[in-house]
């Protein structure tokens, strides 16, 4: 093979000029090699976007340099929460104190109302009882003339047996309700129970000068311990 034919195919690689071989950083690497590889990498990423994205995410995850904004706000949020809880506790204490004071006021008012009602109840019962007793007393007072008529009829022998059963039945019913008979024959005179209409002088009978009932002119009566009508009597002494 002639030298012409050899040069026609181009000089051997080792015999090429330095500008074709390139001068690198001293390591024999042709200039532009890194740029070509970067371009090829970019082109490859363009053709495979999923792969490029995955690589980007991996770098983000592996680097550990990305922080969430919420991480910086946790401290402030905790402080705000503590303040809010403290304020709520203070407000709750104030509310409890107010509720306790209001409760005490209501209890005092309730006790006063209860005491007033108890007194009103006692007064009402006493008043009603007194009204019932007075009504019964008024009825018995109206029956006293009937009893006096029975006493007068029994003083006669001819009508004694006929009137006595009626008188005893009436007196039995009235005595069960609280009627008492006042018949102080030969007893000491009591101005609260007796009405002296006739007075006789002392004849020295040894009674010590104290007045004594010598005769009962009209029977007296008590109703539930109170004087309904004093006995009309004749007194000596």
PDB file of N, CA, C and O in Angstrom, residues 188 202-212 236-237:
ATOM      1  N   UNK A 188    -116.562  25.723 146.637  1.00  0.00           N
ATOM      2  CA  UNK A 188    -116.099  27.093 146.792  1.00  0.00           C
ATOM      3  C   UNK A 188    -116.411  27.890 145.540  1.00  0.00           C
ATOM      4  O   UNK A 188    -116.345  27.388 144.405  1.00  0.00           O
ATOM      5  N   UNK A 202    -122.677  35.321 156.068  1.00  0.00           N
ATOM      6  CA  UNK A 202    -122.045  34.220 156.789  1.00  0.00           C
ATOM      7  C   UNK A 202    -122.703  34.083 158.158  1.00  0.00           C
ATOM      8  O   UNK A 202    -122.768  35.047 158.915  1.00  0.00           O
ATOM      9  N   UNK A 203    -123.137  32.852 158.516  1.00  0.00           N
ATOM     10  CA  UNK A 203    -123.792  32.601 159.785  1.00  0.00           C
ATOM     11  C   UNK A 203    -122.869  31.840 160.723  1.00  0.00           C
ATOM     12  O   UNK A 203    -123.328  31.200 161.671  1.00  0.00           O
ATOM     13  N   UNK A 204    -121.576  31.902 160.495  1.00  0.00           N
ATOM     14  CA  UNK A 204    -120.627  31.228 161.380  1.00  0.00           C
ATOM     15  C   UNK A 204    -120.668  29.733 161.260  1.00  0.00           C
ATOM     16  O   UNK A 204    -120.658  29.041 162.272  1.00  0.00           O
ATOM     17  N   UNK A 205    -120.708  29.198 160.104  1.00  0.00           N
ATOM     18  CA  UNK A 205    -120.740  27.760 159.902  1.00  0.00           C
ATOM     19  C   UNK A 205    -119.349  27.159 159.752  1.00  0.00           C
ATOM     20  O   UNK A 205    -119.202  26.000 159.346  1.00  0.00           O
ATOM     21  N   UNK A 206    -118.310  27.961 160.043  1.00  0.00           N
ATOM     22  CA  UNK A 206    -116.963  27.399 160.023  1.00  0.00           C
ATOM     23  C   UNK A 206    -116.324  27.316 158.664  1.00  0.00           C
ATOM     24  O   UNK A 206    -115.362  26.570 158.505  1.00  0.00           O
ATOM     25  N   UNK A 207    -116.773  28.044 157.697  1.00  0.00           N
ATOM     26  CA  UNK A 207    -116.197  28.007 156.359  1.00  0.00           C
ATOM     27  C   UNK A 207    -115.039  28.990 156.206  1.00  0.00           C
ATOM     28  O   UNK A 207    -114.484  29.104 155.132  1.00  0.00           O
ATOM     29  N   UNK A 208    -114.717  29.705 157.281  1.00  0.00           N
ATOM     30  CA  UNK A 208    -113.577  30.603 157.242  1.00  0.00           C
ATOM     31  C   UNK A 208    -113.822  31.856 156.439  1.00  0.00           C
ATOM     32  O   UNK A 208    -112.882  32.500 155.992  1.00  0.00           O
ATOM     33  N   UNK A 209    -115.067  32.219 156.257  1.00  0.00           N
ATOM     34  CA  UNK A 209    -115.372  33.426 155.528  1.00  0.00           C
ATOM     35  C   UNK A 209    -115.278  33.302 154.026  1.00  0.00           C
ATOM     36  O   UNK A 209    -115.545  34.270 153.298  1.00  0.00           O
ATOM     37  N   UNK A 210    -114.899  32.167 153.464  1.00  0.00           N
ATOM     38  CA  UNK A 210    -114.795  31.983 152.014  1.00  0.00           C
ATOM     39  C   UNK A 210    -116.186  31.727 151.450  1.00  0.00           C
ATOM     40  O   UNK A 210    -116.976  30.957 152.020  1.00  0.00           O
ATOM     41  N   UNK A 211    -116.513  32.365 150.320  1.00  0.00           N
ATOM     42  CA  UNK A 211    -117.851  32.147 149.743  1.00  0.00           C
ATOM     43  C   UNK A 211    -118.009  30.721 149.236  1.00  0.00           C
ATOM     44  O   UNK A 211    -117.105  30.154 148.617  1.00  0.00           O
ATOM     45  N   UNK A 212    -119.176  30.199 149.476  1.00  0.00           N
ATOM     46  CA  UNK A 212    -119.485  28.828 149.077  1.00  0.00           C
ATOM     47  C   UNK A 212    -120.797  28.841 148.310  1.00  0.00           C
ATOM     48  O   UNK A 212    -121.722  29.568 148.647  1.00  0.00           O
ATOM     49  N   UNK A 236    -122.986  31.841 149.676  1.00  0.00           N
ATOM     50  CA  UNK A 236    -123.051  32.240 151.078  1.00  0.00           C
ATOM     51  C   UNK A 236    -121.621  32.446 151.574  1.00  0.00           C
ATOM     52  O   UNK A 236    -120.754  31.633 151.303  1.00  0.00           O
ATOM     53  N   UNK A 237    -121.456  33.513 152.356  1.00  0.00           N
ATOM     54  CA  UNK A 237    -120.121  33.777 152.910  1.00  0.00           C
ATOM     55  C   UNK A 237    -119.451  34.998 152.286  1.00  0.00           C
ATOM     56  O   UNK A 237    -119.846  35.535 151.270  1.00  0.00           O
TER      57      UNK A 237
END
